[in-house]
Every structure is written in structure tokens, then in C-alpha cells.
PDB file of C-alpha atoms and ligand atoms in Angstrom:
ATOM      1  CA  VAL B   1      -4.638 -19.423  -4.945  1.00 84.00           C
ATOM      2  CA  ARG B   2      -4.712 -21.694  -7.999  1.00 87.00           C
ATOM      3  CA  ALA B   3      -1.907 -22.545 -10.434  1.00 93.00           C
ATOM      4  CA  LEU B   4      -1.507 -20.119 -13.497  1.00 95.00           C
ATOM      5  CA  SER B   5      -2.628 -21.739 -16.675  1.00 94.00           C
ATOM      6  CA  GLY B   6      -0.206 -21.269 -19.750  1.00 95.00           C
ATOM      7  CA  ALA B   7      -2.570 -18.540 -21.172  1.00 95.00           C
ATOM      8  CA  ALA B   8      -2.881 -16.757 -17.797  1.00 96.00           C
ATOM      9  CA  LEU B   9       0.897 -16.931 -17.271  1.00 97.00           C
ATOM     10  CA  LEU B  10       1.580 -15.395 -20.732  1.00 97.00           C
ATOM     11  CA  ALA B  11      -1.005 -12.646 -20.123  1.00 96.00           C
ATOM     12  CA  ALA B  12       0.578 -11.733 -16.796  1.00 97.00           C
ATOM     13  CA  TRP B  13       4.101 -11.888 -18.215  1.00 98.00           C
ATOM     14  CA  GLU B  14       3.000  -9.547 -21.088  1.00 97.00           C
ATOM     15  CA  GLU B  15       1.394  -7.113 -18.726  1.00 96.00           C
ATOM     16  CA  GLY B  16       4.196  -7.135 -16.172  1.00 97.00           C
ATOM     17  CA  SER B  17       6.925  -6.806 -18.695  1.00 97.00           C
ATOM     18  CA  ALA B  18       5.835  -3.139 -19.305  1.00 94.00           C
ATOM     19  CA  ARG B  19       5.785  -2.294 -15.631  1.00 94.00           C
ATOM     20  CA  GLY B  20       8.140  -1.907 -12.569  1.00 92.00           C
ATOM     21  CA  PRO B  21       8.616  -4.573  -9.847  1.00 93.00           C
ATOM     22  CA  ALA B  22       5.322  -3.556  -7.861  1.00 94.00           C
ATOM     23  CA  GLY B  23       3.349  -3.609 -11.160  1.00 95.00           C
ATOM     24  CA  ARG B  24       4.709  -7.114 -11.977  1.00 97.00           C
ATOM     25  CA  ALA B  25       3.641  -8.482  -8.597  1.00 97.00           C
ATOM     26  CA  VAL B  26       0.073  -7.052  -9.093  1.00 97.00           C
ATOM     27  CA  ALA B  27      -0.074  -8.500 -12.605  1.00 97.00           C
ATOM     28  CA  LEU B  28       0.764 -12.020 -11.194  1.00 97.00           C
ATOM     29  CA  LEU B  29      -1.671 -11.672  -8.296  1.00 96.00           C
ATOM     30  CA  ALA B  30      -4.467 -10.460 -10.567  1.00 95.00           C
ATOM     31  CA  ALA B  31      -3.817 -13.486 -12.921  1.00 94.00           C
ATOM     32  CA  ALA B  32      -4.107 -15.912 -10.079  1.00 91.00           C
ATOM     33  CA  THR B  33      -7.122 -14.179  -8.398  1.00 91.00           C
ATOM     34  CA  PRO B  34      -9.083 -12.615 -11.246  1.00 87.00           C
ATOM     35  CA  ARG B  35     -11.998 -11.434  -9.007  1.00 91.00           C
ATOM     36  CA  ALA B  36      -9.772  -9.347  -6.736  1.00 91.00           C
ATOM     37  CA  GLU B  37      -9.780  -5.663  -7.425  1.00 93.00           C
ATOM     38  CA  ARG B  38      -6.485  -4.221  -8.629  1.00 92.00           C
ATOM     39  CA  ASP B  39      -6.752  -1.364  -6.016  1.00 93.00           C
ATOM     40  CA  ALA B  40      -6.991  -3.956  -3.193  1.00 95.00           C
ATOM     41  CA  LEU B  41      -3.988  -5.921  -4.451  1.00 96.00           C
ATOM     42  CA  GLU B  42      -1.878  -2.700  -4.636  1.00 95.00           C
ATOM     43  CA  ARG B  43      -2.738  -1.830  -1.094  1.00 95.00           C
ATOM     44  CA  LEU B  44      -1.663  -5.174   0.339  1.00 96.00           C
ATOM     45  CA  PRO B  45       1.110  -4.937   2.837  1.00 97.00           C
ATOM     46  CA  LEU B  46       4.262  -6.384   1.236  1.00 97.00           C
ATOM     47  CA  GLY B  47       4.285  -9.409   3.502  1.00 97.00           C
ATOM     48  CA  ALA B  48       0.687 -10.224   2.670  1.00 97.00           C
ATOM     49  CA  ARG B  49       1.478  -9.720  -1.089  1.00 97.00           C
ATOM     50  CA  ASP B  50       4.566 -11.823  -1.013  1.00 97.00           C
ATOM     51  CA  GLY B  51       2.760 -14.552   1.157  1.00 97.00           C
ATOM     52  CA  ARG B  52       0.258 -14.876  -1.765  1.00 96.00           C
ATOM     53  CA  LEU B  53       3.009 -14.889  -4.471  1.00 97.00           C
ATOM     54  CA  LEU B  54       4.619 -17.662  -2.461  1.00 97.00           C
ATOM     55  CA  GLU B  55       1.342 -19.650  -2.639  1.00 97.00           C
ATOM     56  CA  LEU B  56       1.041 -18.870  -6.284  1.00 97.00           C
ATOM     57  CA  ARG B  57       4.623 -20.029  -6.773  1.00 97.00           C
ATOM     58  CA  GLU B  58       3.962 -23.317  -4.995  1.00 97.00           C
ATOM     59  CA  ALA B  59       0.713 -23.975  -6.983  1.00 97.00           C
ATOM     60  CA  THR B  60       2.337 -23.289 -10.313  1.00 97.00           C
ATOM     61  CA  PHE B  61       5.917 -24.465 -10.034  1.00 97.00           C
ATOM     62  CA  GLY B  62       5.884 -26.726  -6.936  1.00 97.00           C
ATOM     63  CA  PRO B  63       7.107 -26.371  -3.333  1.00 96.00           C
ATOM     64  CA  THR B  64      10.849 -26.401  -3.806  1.00 97.00           C
ATOM     65  CA  LEU B  65      12.668 -23.087  -4.767  1.00 96.00           C
ATOM     66  CA  ARG B  66      15.942 -23.484  -6.484  1.00 94.00           C
ATOM     67  CA  ALA B  67      18.391 -20.636  -6.699  1.00 91.00           C
ATOM     68  CA  LEU B  68      22.118 -19.715  -7.116  1.00 92.00           C
ATOM     69  CA  ALA B  69      24.283 -17.565  -4.946  1.00 93.00           C
ATOM     70  CA  SER B  70      27.984 -16.678  -4.956  1.00 94.00           C
ATOM     71  CA  CYS B  71      30.127 -16.855  -1.702  1.00 95.00           C
ATOM     72  CA  PRO B  72      31.024 -13.297  -0.759  1.00 95.00           C
ATOM     73  CA  ARG B  73      34.378 -14.482   0.509  1.00 96.00           C
ATOM     74  CA  CYS B  74      35.754 -17.005  -2.128  1.00 97.00           C
ATOM     75  CA  GLY B  75      33.359 -16.532  -5.016  1.00 95.00           C
ATOM     76  CA  GLU B  76      32.361 -20.199  -5.323  1.00 95.00           C
ATOM     77  CA  ARG B  77      28.885 -20.686  -6.958  1.00 95.00           C
ATOM     78  CA  LEU B  78      26.385 -22.316  -4.719  1.00 93.00           C
ATOM     79  CA  GLU B  79      23.181 -23.926  -5.781  1.00 93.00           C
ATOM     80  CA  PHE B  80      20.523 -24.297  -3.132  1.00 92.00           C
ATOM     81  CA  ALA B  81      17.063 -25.537  -2.737  1.00 94.00           C
ATOM     82  CA  LEU B  82      14.547 -24.040  -0.333  1.00 94.00           C
ATOM     83  CA  PRO B  83      11.163 -25.467   0.618  1.00 96.00           C
ATOM     84  CA  ALA B  84       8.423 -22.822   0.351  1.00 95.00           C
ATOM     85  CA  ASP B  85       7.298 -23.748   3.833  1.00 94.00           C
ATOM     86  CA  GLY B  86      10.683 -22.796   5.178  1.00 93.00           C
ATOM     87  CA  ILE B  87      10.496 -19.163   4.114  1.00 95.00           C
ATOM     88  CA  ARG B  88       6.774 -18.726   5.036  1.00 96.00           C
ATOM     89  CA  ALA B  89       6.449 -16.155   7.791  1.00 96.00           C
ATOM     90  CA  PRO B  90       3.617 -14.249   9.535  1.00 96.00           C
ATOM     91  CA  HIS B  91       2.537 -10.995   7.738  1.00 96.00           C
ATOM     92  CA  ALA B  92       0.943  -7.770   8.904  1.00 96.00           C
ATOM     93  CA  ALA B  93      -2.953  -8.011   8.551  1.00 93.00           C
ATOM     94  CA  ASP B  94      -3.191  -4.537   6.887  1.00 95.00           C
ATOM     95  CA  ALA B  95      -1.548  -1.480   5.959  1.00 95.00           C
ATOM     96  CA  GLU B  96      -3.719   0.923   7.903  1.00 95.00           C
ATOM     97  CA  THR B  97      -2.731  -0.116  11.490  1.00 97.00           C
ATOM     98  CA  VAL B  98      -0.447   2.356  13.000  1.00 97.00           C
ATOM     99  CA  HIS B  99       2.634   0.961  14.874  1.00 97.00           C
ATOM    100  CA  PRO B 100       4.556   2.906  17.566  1.00 97.00           C
ATOM    101  CA  LEU B 101       8.372   3.153  17.911  1.00 98.00           C
ATOM    102  CA  GLU B 102      10.382   4.907  20.497  1.00 97.00           C
ATOM    103  CA  HIS B 103      14.210   5.186  19.865  1.00 96.00           C
ATOM    104  CA  GLY B 104      16.228   7.577  22.061  1.00 93.00           C
ATOM    105  CA  GLY B 105      14.316  10.873  22.112  1.00 93.00           C
ATOM    106  CA  LEU B 106      12.535   9.947  18.812  1.00 96.00           C
ATOM    107  CA  ARG B 107       8.861   8.916  18.740  1.00 97.00           C
ATOM    108  CA  VAL B 108       7.443   7.544  15.416  1.00 98.00           C
ATOM    109  CA  ARG B 109       4.160   6.189  14.422  1.00 98.00           C
ATOM    110  CA  PHE B 110       4.247   4.276  11.236  1.00 98.00           C
ATOM    111  CA  ARG B 111       2.434   1.815   9.007  1.00 98.00           C
ATOM    112  CA  VAL B 112       3.870  -1.002   6.965  1.00 98.00           C
ATOM    113  CA  PRO B 113       4.741  -0.448   3.329  1.00 97.00           C
ATOM    114  CA  THR B 114       2.482  -1.736   0.471  1.00 97.00           C
ATOM    115  CA  GLY B 115       3.109  -2.383  -3.120  1.00 96.00           C
ATOM    116  CA  ALA B 116       1.614   1.070  -3.981  1.00 96.00           C
ATOM    117  CA  ASP B 117       4.220   2.595  -1.727  1.00 96.00           C
ATOM    118  CA  LEU B 118       7.019   0.784  -3.527  1.00 94.00           C
ATOM    119  CA  ALA B 119       5.573   1.845  -6.812  1.00 94.00           C
ATOM    120  CA  ALA B 120       5.418   5.467  -5.895  1.00 95.00           C
ATOM    121  CA  ALA B 121       9.052   5.342  -4.524  1.00 93.00           C
ATOM    122  CA  GLY B 122      10.319   3.357  -7.557  1.00 88.00           C
ATOM    123  CA  ALA B 123       8.964   5.904  -9.798  1.00 85.00           C
ATOM    124  CA  ARG B 124      11.824   8.158  -8.723  1.00 80.00           C
ATOM    125  CA  GLY B 125      14.889   6.866 -10.389  1.00 80.00           C
ATOM    126  CA  ASP B 126      17.291   7.858  -7.620  1.00 91.00           C
ATOM    127  CA  PRO B 127      17.401   5.337  -4.680  1.00 90.00           C
ATOM    128  CA  ASP B 128      17.977   8.120  -2.014  1.00 92.00           C
ATOM    129  CA  GLU B 129      14.884   9.925  -3.307  1.00 94.00           C
ATOM    130  CA  ALA B 130      12.984   6.668  -3.389  1.00 94.00           C
ATOM    131  CA  ARG B 131      13.893   6.003   0.329  1.00 93.00           C
ATOM    132  CA  ARG B 132      12.658   9.514   1.222  1.00 94.00           C
ATOM    133  CA  VAL B 133       9.372   8.962  -0.546  1.00 96.00           C
ATOM    134  CA  LEU B 134       8.805   5.641   1.095  1.00 96.00           C
ATOM    135  CA  LEU B 135       9.553   7.101   4.503  1.00 96.00           C
ATOM    136  CA  ARG B 136       7.226  10.079   4.060  1.00 96.00           C
ATOM    137  CA  ARG B 137       4.429   7.858   2.902  1.00 97.00           C
ATOM    138  CA  CYS B 138       4.741   5.274   5.692  1.00 98.00           C
ATOM    139  CA  VAL B 139       5.548   7.491   8.749  1.00 98.00           C
ATOM    140  CA  VAL B 140       2.304   9.028  10.068  1.00 97.00           C
ATOM    141  CA  GLU B 141       3.976  11.014  12.722  1.00 97.00           C
ATOM    142  CA  ALA B 142       7.563  11.628  13.926  1.00 97.00           C
ATOM    143  CA  GLU B 143       8.753  13.884  16.745  1.00 97.00           C
ATOM    144  CA  ARG B 144      11.954  14.449  18.710  1.00 94.00           C
ATOM    145  CA  GLU B 145      11.446  15.918  22.011  1.00 90.00           C
ATOM    146  CA  GLY B 146       8.150  17.156  21.219  1.00 90.00           C
ATOM    147  CA  GLU B 147       9.182  18.809  17.922  1.00 95.00           C
ATOM    148  CA  PRO B 148       7.895  17.398  14.665  1.00 97.00           C
ATOM    149  CA  VAL B 149      10.655  15.969  12.491  1.00 96.00           C
ATOM    150  CA  ASP B 150      10.829  15.198   8.748  1.00 97.00           C
ATOM    151  CA  PRO B 151      10.720  11.338   8.442  1.00 96.00           C
ATOM    152  CA  ALA B 152      13.051  11.579   5.503  1.00 95.00           C
ATOM    153  CA  ALA B 153      15.650  13.276   7.564  1.00 94.00           C
ATOM    154  CA  LEU B 154      16.162  10.877  10.504  1.00 95.00           C
ATOM    155  CA  HIS B 155      19.618  10.112  11.894  1.00 95.00           C
ATOM    156  CA  PRO B 156      21.025   6.874  10.470  1.00 95.00           C
ATOM    157  CA  ASP B 157      20.671   4.860  13.775  1.00 96.00           C
ATOM    158  CA  GLU B 158      17.041   6.065  13.939  1.00 96.00           C
ATOM    159  CA  GLU B 159      16.421   5.144  10.430  1.00 96.00           C
ATOM    160  CA  ALA B 160      17.882   1.678  10.934  1.00 96.00           C
ATOM    161  CA  ALA B 161      15.703   1.267  14.103  1.00 97.00           C
ATOM    162  CA  LEU B 162      12.586   2.172  12.066  1.00 97.00           C
ATOM    163  CA  ALA B 163      13.506  -0.210   9.154  1.00 95.00           C
ATOM    164  CA  ALA B 164      13.909  -3.024  11.821  1.00 96.00           C
ATOM    165  CA  ALA B 165      10.552  -2.082  13.426  1.00 97.00           C
ATOM    166  CA  MET B 166       8.842  -2.220   9.975  1.00 96.00           C
ATOM    167  CA  ALA B 167      10.424  -5.617   9.188  1.00 95.00           C
ATOM    168  CA  ALA B 168       9.299  -6.911  12.664  1.00 96.00           C
ATOM    169  CA  ALA B 169       5.718  -5.692  11.977  1.00 97.00           C
ATOM    170  CA  ASP B 170       5.573  -7.467   8.696  1.00 97.00           C
ATOM    171  CA  PRO B 171       8.144 -10.413   8.786  1.00 96.00           C
ATOM    172  CA  GLN B 172       7.031 -12.014   5.410  1.00 97.00           C
ATOM    173  CA  ALA B 173       8.071  -8.818   3.621  1.00 96.00           C
ATOM    174  CA  GLU B 174      11.800  -9.451   4.354  1.00 93.00           C
ATOM    175  CA  VAL B 175      12.873 -13.051   3.894  1.00 94.00           C
ATOM    176  CA  LEU B 176      16.422 -13.705   4.997  1.00 93.00           C
ATOM    177  CA  ILE B 177      17.995 -17.039   4.186  1.00 93.00           C
ATOM    178  CA  ALA B 178      21.164 -18.422   5.838  1.00 93.00           C
ATOM    179  CA  LEU B 179      23.737 -19.869   3.535  1.00 94.00           C
ATOM    180  CA  CYS B 180      27.006 -21.711   4.061  1.00 94.00           C
ATOM    181  CA  CYS B 181      29.790 -22.090   1.442  1.00 95.00           C
ATOM    182  CA  GLU B 182      30.848 -25.712   0.715  1.00 92.00           C
ATOM    183  CA  GLY B 183      34.295 -24.426  -0.461  1.00 93.00           C
ATOM    184  CA  CYS B 184      35.404 -22.216   2.411  1.00 96.00           C
ATOM    185  CA  GLY B 185      32.871 -22.698   5.164  1.00 96.00           C
ATOM    186  CA  HIS B 186      31.811 -18.964   5.201  1.00 97.00           C
ATOM    187  CA  ALA B 187      28.307 -18.482   6.460  1.00 96.00           C
ATOM    188  CA  TRP B 188      26.220 -15.430   5.585  1.00 96.00           C
ATOM    189  CA  GLU B 189      22.574 -14.317   5.300  1.00 94.00           C
ATOM    190  CA  THR B 190      21.033 -13.027   2.049  1.00 92.00           C
ATOM    191  CA  ALA B 191      17.641 -11.503   1.320  1.00 92.00           C
ATOM    192  CA  LEU B 192      15.271 -13.393  -0.976  1.00 94.00           C
ATOM    193  CA  ASP B 193      12.769 -11.199  -2.935  1.00 94.00           C
ATOM    194  CA  VAL B 194       9.816 -13.563  -3.395  1.00 96.00           C
ATOM    195  CA  ALA B 195       8.199 -11.242  -6.069  1.00 96.00           C
ATOM    196  CA  GLU B 196      11.467 -10.908  -8.113  1.00 96.00           C
ATOM    197  CA  PHE B 197      12.140 -14.713  -7.713  1.00 96.00           C
ATOM    198  CA  LEU B 198       8.720 -15.584  -9.156  1.00 98.00           C
ATOM    199  CA  TRP B 199       8.924 -12.997 -11.857  1.00 98.00           C
ATOM    200  CA  THR B 200      12.147 -14.463 -13.127  1.00 97.00           C
ATOM    201  CA  GLU B 201      10.645 -17.934 -13.282  1.00 97.00           C
ATOM    202  CA  VAL B 202       7.568 -16.652 -14.951  1.00 98.00           C
ATOM    203  CA  GLY B 203       9.839 -15.052 -17.640  1.00 98.00           C
ATOM    204  CA  THR B 204      11.554 -18.361 -18.292  1.00 97.00           C
ATOM    205  CA  GLU B 205       8.328 -20.282 -18.424  1.00 97.00           C
ATOM    206  CA  ALA B 206       6.879 -17.611 -20.802  1.00 98.00           C
ATOM    207  CA  GLN B 207       9.694 -18.058 -23.125  1.00 98.00           C
ATOM    208  CA  ARG B 208       9.273 -21.800 -23.150  1.00 97.00           C
ATOM    209  CA  LEU B 209       5.582 -21.574 -23.900  1.00 97.00           C
ATOM    210  CA  LEU B 210       6.041 -19.073 -26.649  1.00 98.00           C
ATOM    211  CA  TYR B 211       8.578 -21.432 -28.236  1.00 97.00           C
ATOM    212  CA  GLU B 212       6.059 -24.384 -28.037  1.00 96.00           C
ATOM    213  CA  VAL B 213       3.409 -22.214 -29.600  1.00 97.00           C
ATOM    214  CA  HIS B 214       5.810 -21.255 -32.312  1.00 97.00           C
ATOM    215  CA  ALA B 215       6.832 -24.841 -33.065  1.00 97.00           C
ATOM    216  CA  LEU B 216       3.331 -26.255 -33.206  1.00 97.00           C
ATOM    217  CA  ALA B 217       1.631 -23.254 -34.890  1.00 97.00           C
ATOM    218  CA  SER B 218       4.266 -23.438 -37.649  1.00 96.00           C
ATOM    219  CA  ALA B 219       3.931 -27.177 -37.961  1.00 97.00           C
ATOM    220  CA  TYR B 220       0.131 -27.583 -37.796  1.00 97.00           C
ATOM    221  CA  GLY B 221      -1.229 -24.072 -38.536  1.00 97.00           C
ATOM    222  CA  TRP B 222      -2.918 -24.124 -35.059  1.00 97.00           C
ATOM    223  CA  ARG B 223      -3.714 -20.884 -33.325  1.00 96.00           C
ATOM    224  CA  GLU B 224      -2.078 -19.721 -30.163  1.00 97.00           C
ATOM    225  CA  GLY B 225      -5.120 -20.397 -27.969  1.00 95.00           C
ATOM    226  CA  ASP B 226      -5.479 -23.959 -29.336  1.00 95.00           C
ATOM    227  CA  VAL B 227      -1.838 -24.734 -28.481  1.00 96.00           C
ATOM    228  CA  LEU B 228      -2.032 -23.346 -24.962  1.00 96.00           C
ATOM    229  CA  ALA B 229      -5.358 -25.271 -24.307  1.00 95.00           C
ATOM    230  CA  LEU B 230      -3.586 -28.524 -24.880  1.00 95.00           C
ATOM    231  CA  SER B 231      -2.482 -30.285 -21.686  1.00 93.00           C
ATOM    232  CA  PRO B 232       1.255 -30.277 -21.164  1.00 91.00           C
ATOM    233  CA  ALA B 233       1.487 -34.034 -21.796  1.00 95.00           C
ATOM    234  CA  ARG B 234      -0.370 -33.783 -25.136  1.00 96.00           C
ATOM    235  CA  ARG B 235       1.727 -30.689 -26.209  1.00 96.00           C
ATOM    236  CA  ARG B 236       4.899 -32.619 -25.380  1.00 95.00           C
ATOM    237  CA  ALA B 237       3.758 -35.577 -27.505  1.00 97.00           C
ATOM    238  CA  TYR B 238       3.052 -33.268 -30.508  1.00 97.00           C
ATOM    239  CA  LEU B 239       6.266 -31.526 -30.029  1.00 97.00           C
ATOM    240  CA  GLU B 240       8.098 -34.740 -30.134  1.00 97.00           C
ATOM    241  CA  MET B 241       6.169 -35.682 -33.466  1.00 96.00           C
ATOM    242  CA  VAL B 242       7.382 -32.492 -35.153  1.00 94.00           C
ATOM    243  CA  GLY B 243      10.901 -33.030 -33.853  1.00 90.00           C
ATOM    244  CA  ALA B 244      10.880 -29.885 -31.711  1.00 78.00           C
TER     245      ALA B 244
HETATM  246 ZN1   ZN Y 301      33.391 -19.539   0.125  1.00 73.28          ZN
END
């Protein structure tokens, strides 16, 4: 995975802005790996997808992720830095392999979710309906005491066991980070969505690049492509000259 150039970042930002979370992730991956087919990117298990996005993040913005959290007990704002290596985890090799789960009298065979599964689920506005869609897509077979059961109508403890088994089969898909409040000492875990994290950073960078294009195009009459083709150092030097 190579770093996104300014022009590629803006193109991915523009494409992704019109799409949901799964579509944004594909827009970023497609920009980083132009020869990969969209279909193949959509069918990546979430862990493989997020692993690649993490590589793209590291190549483009560096190896340290900075984020903010609020302590759930006292509300103190906490700024933390995470090394990309610290949240790297193994991921499922593919989304076709079928994994078994036995829980009480329930036997399930499932595969790990992909971006395409998330997109299909996210297309339903309602979170409960989205959950049902995801379960019906990823559960290949479910039976209780020999009778087939609807994967979207499992008991809560069965569904929790299935969610845990899915996470265990594709660890990179669910990054949990341990945080500790400096104010009150409370310790807790929070999930980090690598795709959303990177998308937010890309949005901030896109705004910065658009501003630089605006300032230099206004001052010199250069075209967008000309400004983006300048090295960051040269662009900064011109920006200083025009007082931007
Ligand atoms: Zn606290």
C-alpha cells in the first residue's frame, strides 16, 4: 500500500462523501490500490479491509494515531496516541470459509462479514433490521435440536456467542483499546473503527488541500492539478509568499 497523493485523496474523498461507511472504505482502498477490482475490495472480510486501511493510514499520515475520548465516569476529556502496530491483529483469510459454533443446543455455521454485508445491512435505516440482514447473510446454517432456526431470531445469549465467535474468527475487524482516565482512575475499553477513523482524517486533509488550491489558484491563476502536483514543501513556500 502506498501513500495517497493529494489528488488521489481528494478523488477518494469526493467519491466516498456520497456513500455510506462501507462505500467510503472501498473508495479509500481503490485509491490506494488502483489495480484492484472494486468487487474484490467489497468482498474482503472486514479484518482484511481494516488491516489494509491501517497500512494506508500509516503510509499517508504516519504510524501514530491520535484520538480523543471522554471518561464515561467523570467526563474528563482524554487525548491518547496509539501506535498503528499496537492495534494490528490477525485477520480472516477470506469470507468464504465456514466456521462452526456450538452453543447450548444450538449449532451454527457462519462466515465472517465483509464490507458488502455491511453495505447491505446499512441500506436498511433501522439498526434492528440491519442486524437481521447481517445475520441472515453471514449465517450459512443454524439449527436447534435438529430443527432449522432463523439466524435473525436467536436468543440474546446465542446471538452474543455468535458475535464473539465472529470477532474471534476475524480479530482485526474489532479493535478494542484499553483506556484509563487521568482524572479519576477509571479504566474502560472502547472500540476503534479503523475505517471511520481514517475517513475523518481524510476529510480534514481534503479541506486543507482544497483551501491550499483555493489560495494558490486565486493568487496565481494556476489550475487545481498544477497546485496538487507541487510538493508539499513547495506549496507551503508559495502559500507563505501569498500570505495565506
Ligand atoms: Zn474519569
